[in-house]
Coordinates of C-alpha atoms in Angstrom, one line a residue:
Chain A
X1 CA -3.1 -33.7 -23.8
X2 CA 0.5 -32.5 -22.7
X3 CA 1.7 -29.4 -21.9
X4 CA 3.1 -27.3 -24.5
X5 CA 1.2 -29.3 -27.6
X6 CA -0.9 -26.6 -30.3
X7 CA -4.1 -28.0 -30.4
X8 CA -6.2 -28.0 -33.4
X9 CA -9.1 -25.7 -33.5
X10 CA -11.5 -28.9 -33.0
X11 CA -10.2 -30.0 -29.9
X12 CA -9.9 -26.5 -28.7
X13 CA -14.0 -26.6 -29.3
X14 CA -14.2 -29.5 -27.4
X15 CA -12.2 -28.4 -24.7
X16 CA -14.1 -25.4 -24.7
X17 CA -17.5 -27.0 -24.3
X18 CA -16.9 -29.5 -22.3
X19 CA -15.6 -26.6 -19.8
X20 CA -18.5 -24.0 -19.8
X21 CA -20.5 -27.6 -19.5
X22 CA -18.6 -28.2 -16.7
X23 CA -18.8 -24.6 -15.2
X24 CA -22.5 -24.7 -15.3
X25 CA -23.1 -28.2 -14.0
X26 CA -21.1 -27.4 -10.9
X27 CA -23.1 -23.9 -10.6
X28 CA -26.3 -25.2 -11.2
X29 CA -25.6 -27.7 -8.4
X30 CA -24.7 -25.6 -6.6
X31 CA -28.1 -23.9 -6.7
X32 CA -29.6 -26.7 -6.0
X33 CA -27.4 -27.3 -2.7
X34 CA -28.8 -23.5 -1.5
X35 CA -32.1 -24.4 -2.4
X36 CA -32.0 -28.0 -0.1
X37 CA -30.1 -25.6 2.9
X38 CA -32.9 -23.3 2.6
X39 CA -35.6 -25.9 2.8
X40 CA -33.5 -27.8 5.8
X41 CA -32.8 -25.0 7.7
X42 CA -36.4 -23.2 7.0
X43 CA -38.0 -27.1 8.6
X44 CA -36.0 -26.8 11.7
X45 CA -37.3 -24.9 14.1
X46 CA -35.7 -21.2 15.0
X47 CA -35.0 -21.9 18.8
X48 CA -33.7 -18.5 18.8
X49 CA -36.6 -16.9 17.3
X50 CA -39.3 -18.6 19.3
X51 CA -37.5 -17.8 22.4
X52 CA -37.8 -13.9 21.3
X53 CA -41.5 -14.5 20.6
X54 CA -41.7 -16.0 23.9
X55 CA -40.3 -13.1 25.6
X56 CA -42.4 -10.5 23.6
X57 CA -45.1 -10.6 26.5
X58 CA -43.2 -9.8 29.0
X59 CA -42.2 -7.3 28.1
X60 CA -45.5 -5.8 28.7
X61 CA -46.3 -7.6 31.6
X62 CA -43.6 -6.6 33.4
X63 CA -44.4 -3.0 32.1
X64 CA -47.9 -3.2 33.6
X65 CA -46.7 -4.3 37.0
X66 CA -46.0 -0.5 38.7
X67 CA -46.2 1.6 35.9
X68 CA -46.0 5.2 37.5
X69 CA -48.3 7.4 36.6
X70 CA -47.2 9.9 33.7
X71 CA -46.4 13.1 35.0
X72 CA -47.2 16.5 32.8
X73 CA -43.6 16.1 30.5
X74 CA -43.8 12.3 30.6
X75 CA -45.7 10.4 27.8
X76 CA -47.2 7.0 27.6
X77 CA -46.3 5.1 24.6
X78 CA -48.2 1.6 24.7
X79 CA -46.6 0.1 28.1
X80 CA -43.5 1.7 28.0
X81 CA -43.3 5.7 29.1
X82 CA -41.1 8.1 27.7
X83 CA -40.3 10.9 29.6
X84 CA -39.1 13.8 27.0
X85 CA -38.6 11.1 23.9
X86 CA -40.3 11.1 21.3
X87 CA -42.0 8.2 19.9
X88 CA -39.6 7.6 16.8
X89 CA -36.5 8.2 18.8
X90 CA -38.2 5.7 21.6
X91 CA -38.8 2.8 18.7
X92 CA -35.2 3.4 17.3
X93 CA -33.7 2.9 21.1
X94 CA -35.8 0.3 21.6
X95 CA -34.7 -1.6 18.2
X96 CA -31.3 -0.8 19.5
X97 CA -31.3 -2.4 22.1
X98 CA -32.8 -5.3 21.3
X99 CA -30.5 -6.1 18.8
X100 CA -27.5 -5.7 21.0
X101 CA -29.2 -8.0 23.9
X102 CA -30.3 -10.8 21.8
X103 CA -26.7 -11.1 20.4
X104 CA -25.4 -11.6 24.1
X105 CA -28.4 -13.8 24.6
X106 CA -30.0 -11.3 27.0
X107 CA -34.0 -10.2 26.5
X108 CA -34.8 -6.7 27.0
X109 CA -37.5 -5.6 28.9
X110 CA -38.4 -1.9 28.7
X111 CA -40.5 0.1 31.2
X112 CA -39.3 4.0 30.4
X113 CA -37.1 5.7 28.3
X114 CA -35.9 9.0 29.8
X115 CA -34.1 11.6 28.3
X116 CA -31.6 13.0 30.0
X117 CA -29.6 16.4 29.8
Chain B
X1 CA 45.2 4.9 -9.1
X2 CA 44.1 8.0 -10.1
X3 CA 40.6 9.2 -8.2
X4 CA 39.5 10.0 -12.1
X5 CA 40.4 6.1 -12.8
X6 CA 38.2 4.8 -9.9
X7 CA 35.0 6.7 -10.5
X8 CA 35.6 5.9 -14.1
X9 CA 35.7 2.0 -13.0
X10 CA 32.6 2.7 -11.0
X11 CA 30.9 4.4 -13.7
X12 CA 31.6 0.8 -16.3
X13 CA 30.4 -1.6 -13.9
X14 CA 27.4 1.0 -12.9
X15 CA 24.1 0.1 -14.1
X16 CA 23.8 3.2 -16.4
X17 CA 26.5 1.2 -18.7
X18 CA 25.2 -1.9 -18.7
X19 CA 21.2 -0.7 -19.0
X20 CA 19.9 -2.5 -22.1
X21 CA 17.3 -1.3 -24.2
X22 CA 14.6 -3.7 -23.1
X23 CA 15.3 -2.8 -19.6
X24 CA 15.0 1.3 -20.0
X25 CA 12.0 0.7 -22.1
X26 CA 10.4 -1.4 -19.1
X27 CA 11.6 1.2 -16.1
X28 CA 9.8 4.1 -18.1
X29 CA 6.7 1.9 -18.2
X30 CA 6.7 1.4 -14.9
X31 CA 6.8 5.3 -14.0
X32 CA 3.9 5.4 -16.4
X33 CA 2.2 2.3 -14.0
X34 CA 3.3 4.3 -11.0
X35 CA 1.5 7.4 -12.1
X36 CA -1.6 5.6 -13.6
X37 CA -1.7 4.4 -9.7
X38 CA -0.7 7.6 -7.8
X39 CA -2.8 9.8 -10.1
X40 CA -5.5 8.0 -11.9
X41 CA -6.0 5.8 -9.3
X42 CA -6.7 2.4 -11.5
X43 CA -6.5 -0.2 -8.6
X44 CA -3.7 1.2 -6.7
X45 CA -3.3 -1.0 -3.8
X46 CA -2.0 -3.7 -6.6
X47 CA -0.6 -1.3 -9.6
X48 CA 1.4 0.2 -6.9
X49 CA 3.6 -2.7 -5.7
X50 CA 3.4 -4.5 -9.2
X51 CA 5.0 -1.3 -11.4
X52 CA 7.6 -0.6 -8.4
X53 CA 8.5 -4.6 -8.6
X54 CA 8.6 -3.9 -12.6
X55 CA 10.8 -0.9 -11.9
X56 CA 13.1 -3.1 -9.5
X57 CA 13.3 -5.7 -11.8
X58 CA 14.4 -4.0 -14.4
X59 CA 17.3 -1.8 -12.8
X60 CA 20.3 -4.2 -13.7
X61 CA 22.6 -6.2 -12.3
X62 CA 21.2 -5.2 -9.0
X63 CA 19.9 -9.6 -9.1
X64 CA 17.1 -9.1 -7.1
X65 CA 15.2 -12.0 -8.8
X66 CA 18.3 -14.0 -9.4
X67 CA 18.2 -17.3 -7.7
X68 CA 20.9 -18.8 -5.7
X69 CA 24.1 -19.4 -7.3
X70 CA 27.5 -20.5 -5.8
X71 CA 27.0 -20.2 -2.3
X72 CA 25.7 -17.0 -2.3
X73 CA 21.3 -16.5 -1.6
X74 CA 19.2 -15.4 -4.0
X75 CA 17.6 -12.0 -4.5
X76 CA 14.8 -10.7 -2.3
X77 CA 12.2 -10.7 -4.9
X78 CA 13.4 -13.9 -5.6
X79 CA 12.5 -15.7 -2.3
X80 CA 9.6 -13.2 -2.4
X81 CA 8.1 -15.0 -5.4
X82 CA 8.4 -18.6 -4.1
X83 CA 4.7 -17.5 -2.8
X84 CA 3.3 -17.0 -6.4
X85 CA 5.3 -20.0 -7.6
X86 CA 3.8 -22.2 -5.1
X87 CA 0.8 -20.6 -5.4
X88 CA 0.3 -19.5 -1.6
X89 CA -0.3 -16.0 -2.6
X90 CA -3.5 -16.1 -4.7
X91 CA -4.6 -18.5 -2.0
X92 CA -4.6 -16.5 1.1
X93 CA -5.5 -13.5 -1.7
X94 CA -8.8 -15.5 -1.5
X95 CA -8.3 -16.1 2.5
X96 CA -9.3 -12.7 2.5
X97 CA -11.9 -12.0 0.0
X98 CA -13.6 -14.8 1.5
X99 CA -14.0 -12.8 5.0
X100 CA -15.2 -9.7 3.2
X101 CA -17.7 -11.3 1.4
X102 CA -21.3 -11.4 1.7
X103 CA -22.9 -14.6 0.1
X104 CA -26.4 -13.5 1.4
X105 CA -27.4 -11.7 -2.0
X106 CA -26.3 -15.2 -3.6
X107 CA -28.1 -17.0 -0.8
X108 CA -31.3 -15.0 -1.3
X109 CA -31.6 -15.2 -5.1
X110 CA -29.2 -18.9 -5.8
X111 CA -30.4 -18.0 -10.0
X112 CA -27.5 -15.7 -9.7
X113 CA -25.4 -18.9 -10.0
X114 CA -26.2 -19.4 -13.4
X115 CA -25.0 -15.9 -14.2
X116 CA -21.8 -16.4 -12.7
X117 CA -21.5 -19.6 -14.9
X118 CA -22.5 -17.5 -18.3
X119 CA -20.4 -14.7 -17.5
X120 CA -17.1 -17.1 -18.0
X121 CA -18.1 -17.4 -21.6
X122 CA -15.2 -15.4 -22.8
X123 CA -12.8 -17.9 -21.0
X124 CA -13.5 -20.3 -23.5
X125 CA -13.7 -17.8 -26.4
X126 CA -10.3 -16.5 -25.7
X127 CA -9.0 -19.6 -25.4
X128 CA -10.4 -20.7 -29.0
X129 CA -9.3 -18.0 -30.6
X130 CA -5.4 -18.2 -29.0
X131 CA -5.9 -21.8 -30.1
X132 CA -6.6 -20.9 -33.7
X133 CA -3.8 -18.5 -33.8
X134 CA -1.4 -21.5 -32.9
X135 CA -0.6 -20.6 -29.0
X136 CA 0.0 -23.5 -27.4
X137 CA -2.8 -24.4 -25.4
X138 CA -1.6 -24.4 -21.8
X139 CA -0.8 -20.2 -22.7
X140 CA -4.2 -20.3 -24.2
X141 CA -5.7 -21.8 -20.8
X142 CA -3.9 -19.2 -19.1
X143 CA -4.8 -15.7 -21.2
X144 CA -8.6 -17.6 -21.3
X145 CA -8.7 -17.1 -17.2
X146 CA -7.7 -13.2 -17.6
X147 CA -11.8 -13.6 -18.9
X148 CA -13.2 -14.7 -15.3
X149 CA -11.7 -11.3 -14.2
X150 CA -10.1 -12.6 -11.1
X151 CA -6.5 -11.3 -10.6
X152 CA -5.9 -14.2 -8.0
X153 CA -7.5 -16.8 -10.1
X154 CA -5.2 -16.0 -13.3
X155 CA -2.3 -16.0 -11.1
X156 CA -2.7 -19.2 -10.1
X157 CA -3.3 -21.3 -13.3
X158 CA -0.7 -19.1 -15.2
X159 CA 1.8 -20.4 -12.1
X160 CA 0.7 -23.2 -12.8
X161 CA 0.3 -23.9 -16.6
X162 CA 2.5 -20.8 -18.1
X163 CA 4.8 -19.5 -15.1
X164 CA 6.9 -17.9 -17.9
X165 CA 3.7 -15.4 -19.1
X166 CA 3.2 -14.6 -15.3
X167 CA 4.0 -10.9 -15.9
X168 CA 2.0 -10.0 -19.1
X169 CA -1.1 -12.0 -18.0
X170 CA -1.4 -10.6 -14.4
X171 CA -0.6 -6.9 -15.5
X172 CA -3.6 -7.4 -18.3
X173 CA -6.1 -9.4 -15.8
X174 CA -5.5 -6.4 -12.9
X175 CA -5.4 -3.6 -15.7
X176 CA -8.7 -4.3 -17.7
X177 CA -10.3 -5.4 -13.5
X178 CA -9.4 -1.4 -13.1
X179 CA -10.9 -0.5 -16.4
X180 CA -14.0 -2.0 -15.9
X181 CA -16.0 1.1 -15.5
X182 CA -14.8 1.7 -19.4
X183 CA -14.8 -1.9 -21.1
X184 CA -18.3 -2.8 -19.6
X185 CA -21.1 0.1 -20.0
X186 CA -21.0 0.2 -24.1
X187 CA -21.5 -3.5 -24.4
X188 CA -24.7 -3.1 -21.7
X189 CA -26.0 -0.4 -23.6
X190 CA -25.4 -2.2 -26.8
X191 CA -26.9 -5.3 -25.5
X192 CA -29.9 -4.2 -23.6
X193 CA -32.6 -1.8 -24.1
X194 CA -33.7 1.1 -22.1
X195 CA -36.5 -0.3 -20.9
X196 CA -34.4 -3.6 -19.4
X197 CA -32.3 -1.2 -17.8
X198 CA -34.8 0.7 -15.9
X199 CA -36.0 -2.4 -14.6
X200 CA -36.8 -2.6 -10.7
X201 CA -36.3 -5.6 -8.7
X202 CA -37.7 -7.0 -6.0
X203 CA -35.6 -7.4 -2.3
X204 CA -34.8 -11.5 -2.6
X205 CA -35.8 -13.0 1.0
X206 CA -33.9 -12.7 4.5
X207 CA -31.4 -15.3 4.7
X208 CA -30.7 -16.7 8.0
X209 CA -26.8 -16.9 9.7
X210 CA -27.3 -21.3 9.7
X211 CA -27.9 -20.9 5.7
X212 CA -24.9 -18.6 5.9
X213 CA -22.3 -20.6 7.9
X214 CA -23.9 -24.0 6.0
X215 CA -22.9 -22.7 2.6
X216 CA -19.2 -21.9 2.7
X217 CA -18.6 -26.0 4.5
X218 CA -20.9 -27.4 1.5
X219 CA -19.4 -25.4 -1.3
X220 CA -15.6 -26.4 -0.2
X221 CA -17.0 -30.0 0.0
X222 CA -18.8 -30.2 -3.3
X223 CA -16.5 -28.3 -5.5
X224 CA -13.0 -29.7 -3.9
X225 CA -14.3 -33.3 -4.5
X226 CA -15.5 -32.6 -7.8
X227 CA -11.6 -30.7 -9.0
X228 CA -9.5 -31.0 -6.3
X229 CA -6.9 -28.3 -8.3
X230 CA -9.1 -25.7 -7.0
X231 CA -9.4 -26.6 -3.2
X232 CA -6.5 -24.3 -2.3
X233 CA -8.4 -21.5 -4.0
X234 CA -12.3 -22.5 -3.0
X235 CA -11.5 -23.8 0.0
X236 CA -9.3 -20.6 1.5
X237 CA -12.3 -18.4 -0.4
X238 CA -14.8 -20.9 2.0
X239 CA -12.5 -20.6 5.1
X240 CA -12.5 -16.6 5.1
X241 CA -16.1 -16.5 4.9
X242 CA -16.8 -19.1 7.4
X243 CA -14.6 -16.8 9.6
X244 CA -16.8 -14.0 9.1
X245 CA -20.3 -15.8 9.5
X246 CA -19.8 -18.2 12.4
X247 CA -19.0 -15.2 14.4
X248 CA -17.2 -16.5 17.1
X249 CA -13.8 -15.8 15.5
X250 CA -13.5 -12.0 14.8
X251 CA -9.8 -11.9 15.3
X252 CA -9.3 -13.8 13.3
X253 CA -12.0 -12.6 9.7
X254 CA -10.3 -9.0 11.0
X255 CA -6.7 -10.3 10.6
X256 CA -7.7 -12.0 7.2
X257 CA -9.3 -9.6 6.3
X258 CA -7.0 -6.6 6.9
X259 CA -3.3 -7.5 7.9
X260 CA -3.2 -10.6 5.9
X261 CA -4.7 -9.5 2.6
X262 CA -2.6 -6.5 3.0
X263 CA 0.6 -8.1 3.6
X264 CA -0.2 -10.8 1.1
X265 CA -0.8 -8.2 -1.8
X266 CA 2.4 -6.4 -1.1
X267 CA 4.4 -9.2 -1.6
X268 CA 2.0 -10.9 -4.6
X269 CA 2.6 -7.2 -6.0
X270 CA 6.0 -6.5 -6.2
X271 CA 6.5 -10.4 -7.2
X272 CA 4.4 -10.0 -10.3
X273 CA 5.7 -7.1 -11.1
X274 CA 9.3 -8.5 -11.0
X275 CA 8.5 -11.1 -13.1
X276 CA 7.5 -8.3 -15.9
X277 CA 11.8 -8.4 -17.1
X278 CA 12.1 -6.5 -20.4
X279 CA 13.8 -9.0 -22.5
X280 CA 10.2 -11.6 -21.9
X281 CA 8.3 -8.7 -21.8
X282 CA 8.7 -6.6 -24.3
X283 CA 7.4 -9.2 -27.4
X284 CA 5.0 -9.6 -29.7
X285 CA 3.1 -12.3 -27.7
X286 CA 3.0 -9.6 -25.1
X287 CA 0.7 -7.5 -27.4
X288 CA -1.4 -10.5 -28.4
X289 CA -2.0 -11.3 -24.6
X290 CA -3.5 -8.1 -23.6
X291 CA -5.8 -7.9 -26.7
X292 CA -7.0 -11.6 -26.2
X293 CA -7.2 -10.6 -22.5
X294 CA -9.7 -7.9 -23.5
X295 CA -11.7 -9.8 -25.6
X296 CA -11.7 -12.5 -23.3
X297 CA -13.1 -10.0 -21.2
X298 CA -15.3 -8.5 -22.9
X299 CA -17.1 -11.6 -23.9
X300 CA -17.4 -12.9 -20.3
X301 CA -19.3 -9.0 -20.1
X302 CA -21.4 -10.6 -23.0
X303 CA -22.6 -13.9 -21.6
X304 CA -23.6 -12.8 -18.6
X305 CA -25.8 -10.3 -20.3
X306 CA -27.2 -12.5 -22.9
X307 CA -27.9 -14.6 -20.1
X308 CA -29.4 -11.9 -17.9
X309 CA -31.6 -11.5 -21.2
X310 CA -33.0 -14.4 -21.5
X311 CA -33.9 -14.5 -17.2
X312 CA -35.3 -11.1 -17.6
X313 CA -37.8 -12.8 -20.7
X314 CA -38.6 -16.2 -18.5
X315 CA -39.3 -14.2 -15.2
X316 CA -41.6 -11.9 -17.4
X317 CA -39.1 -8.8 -16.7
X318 CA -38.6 -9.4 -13.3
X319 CA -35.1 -9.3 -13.4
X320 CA -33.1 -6.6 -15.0
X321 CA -30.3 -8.3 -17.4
X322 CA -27.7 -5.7 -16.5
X323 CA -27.2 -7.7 -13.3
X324 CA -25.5 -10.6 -15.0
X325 CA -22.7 -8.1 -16.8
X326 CA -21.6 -8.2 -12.5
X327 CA -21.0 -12.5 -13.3
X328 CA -17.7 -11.5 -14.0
X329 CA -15.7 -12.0 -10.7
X330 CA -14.4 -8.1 -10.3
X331 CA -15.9 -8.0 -6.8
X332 CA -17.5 -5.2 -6.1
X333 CA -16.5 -2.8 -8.9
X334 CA -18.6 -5.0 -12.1
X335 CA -21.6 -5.2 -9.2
X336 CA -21.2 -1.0 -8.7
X337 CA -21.4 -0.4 -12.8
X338 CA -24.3 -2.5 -13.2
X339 CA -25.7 -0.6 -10.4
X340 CA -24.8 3.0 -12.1
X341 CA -26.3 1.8 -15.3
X342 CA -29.4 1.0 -13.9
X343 CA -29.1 4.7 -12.1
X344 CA -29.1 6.4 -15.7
X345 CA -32.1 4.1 -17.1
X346 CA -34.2 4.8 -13.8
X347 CA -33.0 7.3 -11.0
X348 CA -34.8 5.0 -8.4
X349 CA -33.4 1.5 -9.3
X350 CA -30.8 0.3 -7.0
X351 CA -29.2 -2.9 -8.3
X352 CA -26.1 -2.8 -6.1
X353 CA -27.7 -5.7 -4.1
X354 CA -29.1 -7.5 -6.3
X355 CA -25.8 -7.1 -8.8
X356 CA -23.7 -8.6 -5.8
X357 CA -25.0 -12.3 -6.6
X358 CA -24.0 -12.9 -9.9
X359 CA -20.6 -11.5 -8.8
X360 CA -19.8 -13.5 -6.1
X361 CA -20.9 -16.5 -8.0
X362 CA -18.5 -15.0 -10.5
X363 CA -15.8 -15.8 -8.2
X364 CA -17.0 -19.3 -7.8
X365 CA -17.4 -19.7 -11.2
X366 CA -13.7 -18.5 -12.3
X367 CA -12.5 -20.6 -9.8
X368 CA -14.3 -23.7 -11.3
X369 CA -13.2 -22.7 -14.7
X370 CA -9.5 -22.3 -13.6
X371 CA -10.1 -25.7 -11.8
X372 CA -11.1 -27.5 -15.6
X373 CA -8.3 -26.2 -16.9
X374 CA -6.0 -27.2 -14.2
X375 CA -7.7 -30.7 -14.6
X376 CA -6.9 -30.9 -18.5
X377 CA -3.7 -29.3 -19.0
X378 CA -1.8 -29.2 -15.3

C-alpha cells in the first residue's frame, strides 16, 4: 500500500483487524514474558533477603549481651529498651532504620532507643 | 523624505498591513489557548508553549518557520522543529515518562496488558471511519493514533505519515488528553453499573526490584524485534525506566526526568504549535480531525471498559471494569478518573493503584499500535 492511496472500506477492515490482532498478540506476550520473570526470579534465591533473615537474631543476641537494667522512666520493649519512647514511635524508628541500612548494605542492630530533649 | 513618508513606509511593510485573515483568526485562537492554559489550566505545561508557537507563527512576515533561502538561515522555530521532524522530540518525551513511571502495578497484575491492548480499539475505529469518508489512509493512520491518547505517540506517526496535519492532530490529541476528566465519566457510567463501580479490589502481590529492572531490557527486546519503527519510542520509554529501577544512576532518571522532559517539551511545544499556520489550519479537514479525534477517543474509553466487563464477569467480580477506561495511555490523569469514579460508587474503593496498570500498558500498547501503522503505511 503507498502513501497517499484512499483505501476502500474493506481493506481499511482488514487493516484494522489485523492491527488490534497485532496489538493484542504483542500484549498478551507480553504477559506471558512477566509471568516467566516472575517465576525465574521467584526460583532464584533472594541472597539479599536471607542475609536479613540471617541477621534477625542478632539482633537480639547482641541485645541480651549487657542489657542494663531499666531504670524507673526507661521501658523494656522485647530486647531493645526505650527510655522515654513509646512503643509505636520505637517500631516506626526501628523500621526506619532498617530500611535505610539495608540499602547501604549495613544490618542494624538495636539495643535502646532514647529520647532526647 | 518627509518623517510622515517614513513611518508611512514603515507602517506598509508592517505586519498590521500584510495580516491575512487566516492569520488574525489563528492569533485570536491562540489567546483563547493561552487563556484555556493560564486560567483553566487544561495541561498547561504543553498548551502553553504550543498556543504561544501558534501565536508566533502566525504574526507575519516575521519567518520564524521559514527555512533557509539564499544564503540567509532559517527561522528559529524552524531549526527548532528539525526535532519533531526527525522525531527526537517524542522520543526523549518518552526518555522521560519512562523514568517517572512505575511498572510495578503492571508487574503485579500483568492481566492489565490486555486492557491496554482493548483500550486502542478506537484507533482502528477512527481509522475506518476516516477511511470510509475518503481520507487517505496514511491521514487516517495518523488521526486513528489521537485514539491511544498519547500526545508523543501521535506526534511521531503524524511526522512520520502526515507531517503536513502535525498541527491539527497534536492540538486535538493534547486537548481531548486535558479533557479527559469530561469525555470519560459519562461513557463509564453508561457502560457499567453501580454495583461494578463500587467494586473493591484486592492489593496485587509485591513485586521485587530484579522483576523491575528485568522488565524494561525484555520489553525493548521483544517489541523492537518484533516492529523495529517503534524502538526509538519503546526503547527510550525502556531506557528511562531502567534509569529509575536499577538505582545506581539517579543523576541521571533526575535529569530525564526533570531538565530533559522539561526542555524537550518546550521546544516540542512551541514547534507544534508553529506548525498550526492559518492558511493549513483553518479547513474543513481541520474540523473533521478533531471530531474523528474524539471519537477515536472515545471508543478507546469503550474497549477498555467492555473489556474491563467481561474480566470483572470471568474473575467472578473481582475486578472492577472501570479500571480498563485508564488502558488509554493519558498517564496518570485516565488512572485518577477511574479512581474518582470508583470514589462516587463506594467512598472506600481506592482504584488509583490498581487503575495504574492498564495505563501504563496503555502506553505500550499505543506505541505498538503506532508501530503497525508505521509498518503498513511508513
Amino acid at each position: 500500500m503507498k502513501r497517499g492511496e484512499n483505501m476502500n472500506f474493506a481493506e481499511g477492515l482488514l487493516v484494522a483487524a489485523n492491527g488490534i490482532i497485532v496489538v493484542f498478540i504483542v500484549l498478551i506476550s507480553l504477559c506471558l514474558v512477566v509471568k516467566i520473570i516472575s517465576l525465574v526470579v521467584g526460583a532464584i534465591p533472594d541472597k539479599e533477603k536471607q542475609t536479613t533473615e540471617n541477621n534477625v537474631q542478632p539482633v537480639s543476641t547482641v541485645s541480651n549481651v549487657s542489657v542494663p537494667q531499666p531504670e524507673r522512666d526507661i521501658k523494656s520493649q522485647g530486647d531493645v529498651i526505650l527510655k522515654g519512647v513509646d512503643d509505636e514511635t520505637a517500631a516506626a524508628i526501628m523500621a526506619a532504620v532498617s530500611e535505610t541500612a539495608r540499602k547501604n548494605g549495613e544490618n542494624p542492630k538495636f539495643k535502646s532507643i532514647k529520647k532526647i530533649d | 523624505m518627509s518623517l510622515f513618508n517614513t513611518i508611512a513606509d514603515i507602517f506598509s511593510q508592517s505586519g498590521y498591513v500584510q495580516i491575512t485573515w487566516q492569520q488574525a483568526v489563528m492569533i485570536l485562537l491562540s489567546f483563547v489557548l493561552i487563556y484555556l492554559a493560564i486560567v483553566k489550566k487544561f495541561e498547561p505545561l504543553l498548551l502553553l508553549p504550543i498556543a504561544f508557537g501558534m501565536l508566533l507563527r502566525n504574526i507575519p512576515i516575521t519567518g520564524i518557520m521559514d527555512g533557509p533561502s539564499n544564503g540567509q538561515a532559517g527561522g528559529l522555530l524552524y531549526y527548532l522543529y528539525q526535532g519533531v521532524k526527525l522525531g527526537i522530540y517524542p522520543s526523549l518525551i518518552f526518555l522521560g515518562v519512562g523514568a517517572m513511571t512505575d511498572f510495578g502495578p503492571l508487574l503485579s497484575r500483568p492481566t492489565s496488558l490486555f486492557l491496554g491492548a482493548a483500550a486502542q480499539f478506537g484507533i482502528y475505529v477512527a481509522f475506518l471511519f476516516a477511511i470510509l469518508i475518503g481520507m487517505p489512509e496514511n491521514l487516517a493512520a495518523a488521526i486513528g493514533i489521537i485514539g491511544g491518547a498519547d500526545g508523543p505517540t501521535a506526534i511521531y506517526v503524524t511526522s512520520k505519515l502526515a507531517p503536513e496535519y502535525l498541527g491539527p492532530i497534536a492540538i486535538a490529541a493534547y486537548s481531548y488528553m486535558a479533557l479527559i476528566p469530561m469525555i470519560q465519566p459519562p461513557i463509564m457510567r453508561l457502560l457499567t453499573t453501580k454495583k461494578e463501580r463500587a467494586i473493591k479490589m484486592e492489593m496485587g502481590r509485591k513485586v521485587s526490584k530484579k522483576e523491575k529492572i528485568i522488565f524494561p531490557i525484555a520489553v525493548t527486546v521483544l517489541t523492537s524485534l518484533l516492529l523495529p519503527s517503534v524502538a526509538p519510542l519503546l526503547g527510550m520509554l525502556m531506557l528511562g525506566n531502567l534509569f529509575r529501577e536499577c538505582g545506581v544512576v539517579e543523576r541521571l532518571s533526575d535529569t530525564a526526568q526533570n531538565a530533559l522532559c522539561n526542555i524537550v517539551t518546550i521546544f516540542l511545544g512551541i514547534t507544534v504549535g508553529a506548525t498550526a499556520a492559518g492558511e493549513t489550519f483553518l479547513k474543513l479537514q481541520t474540523i473533521e480531525i478533531i471530531c474523528l479525534g474524539l471519537f477515536a477517543f472515545a471508543f478507546s474509553t469503550v474497549g477498555g471498559l467492555l473489556l474491563g466487563k467481561l474480566m470483572c464477569f470471568l474473575s467472578k467480580g473481582k475486578i472492577n471494569p472501570l479500571i480498563g477506561s485508564a488502558g488509554v495511555s493519558a498517564v496518570p490523569m485516565a488512572a485518577r478518573v477511574s479512581q474518582v469514579e470508583g470514589l462516587k460508587a463506594n467512598p472506600s474503593n481506592y482504584l488509583l493503584m490498581h487503575a495504574m496498570g492498564p495505563n501504563v500498558a496503555g502506553v505500550i500498547g499505543s506505541a505498538v499500535a503506532a508501530g503497525v501503522f508505521l509498518v503498513i503505511f511508513g
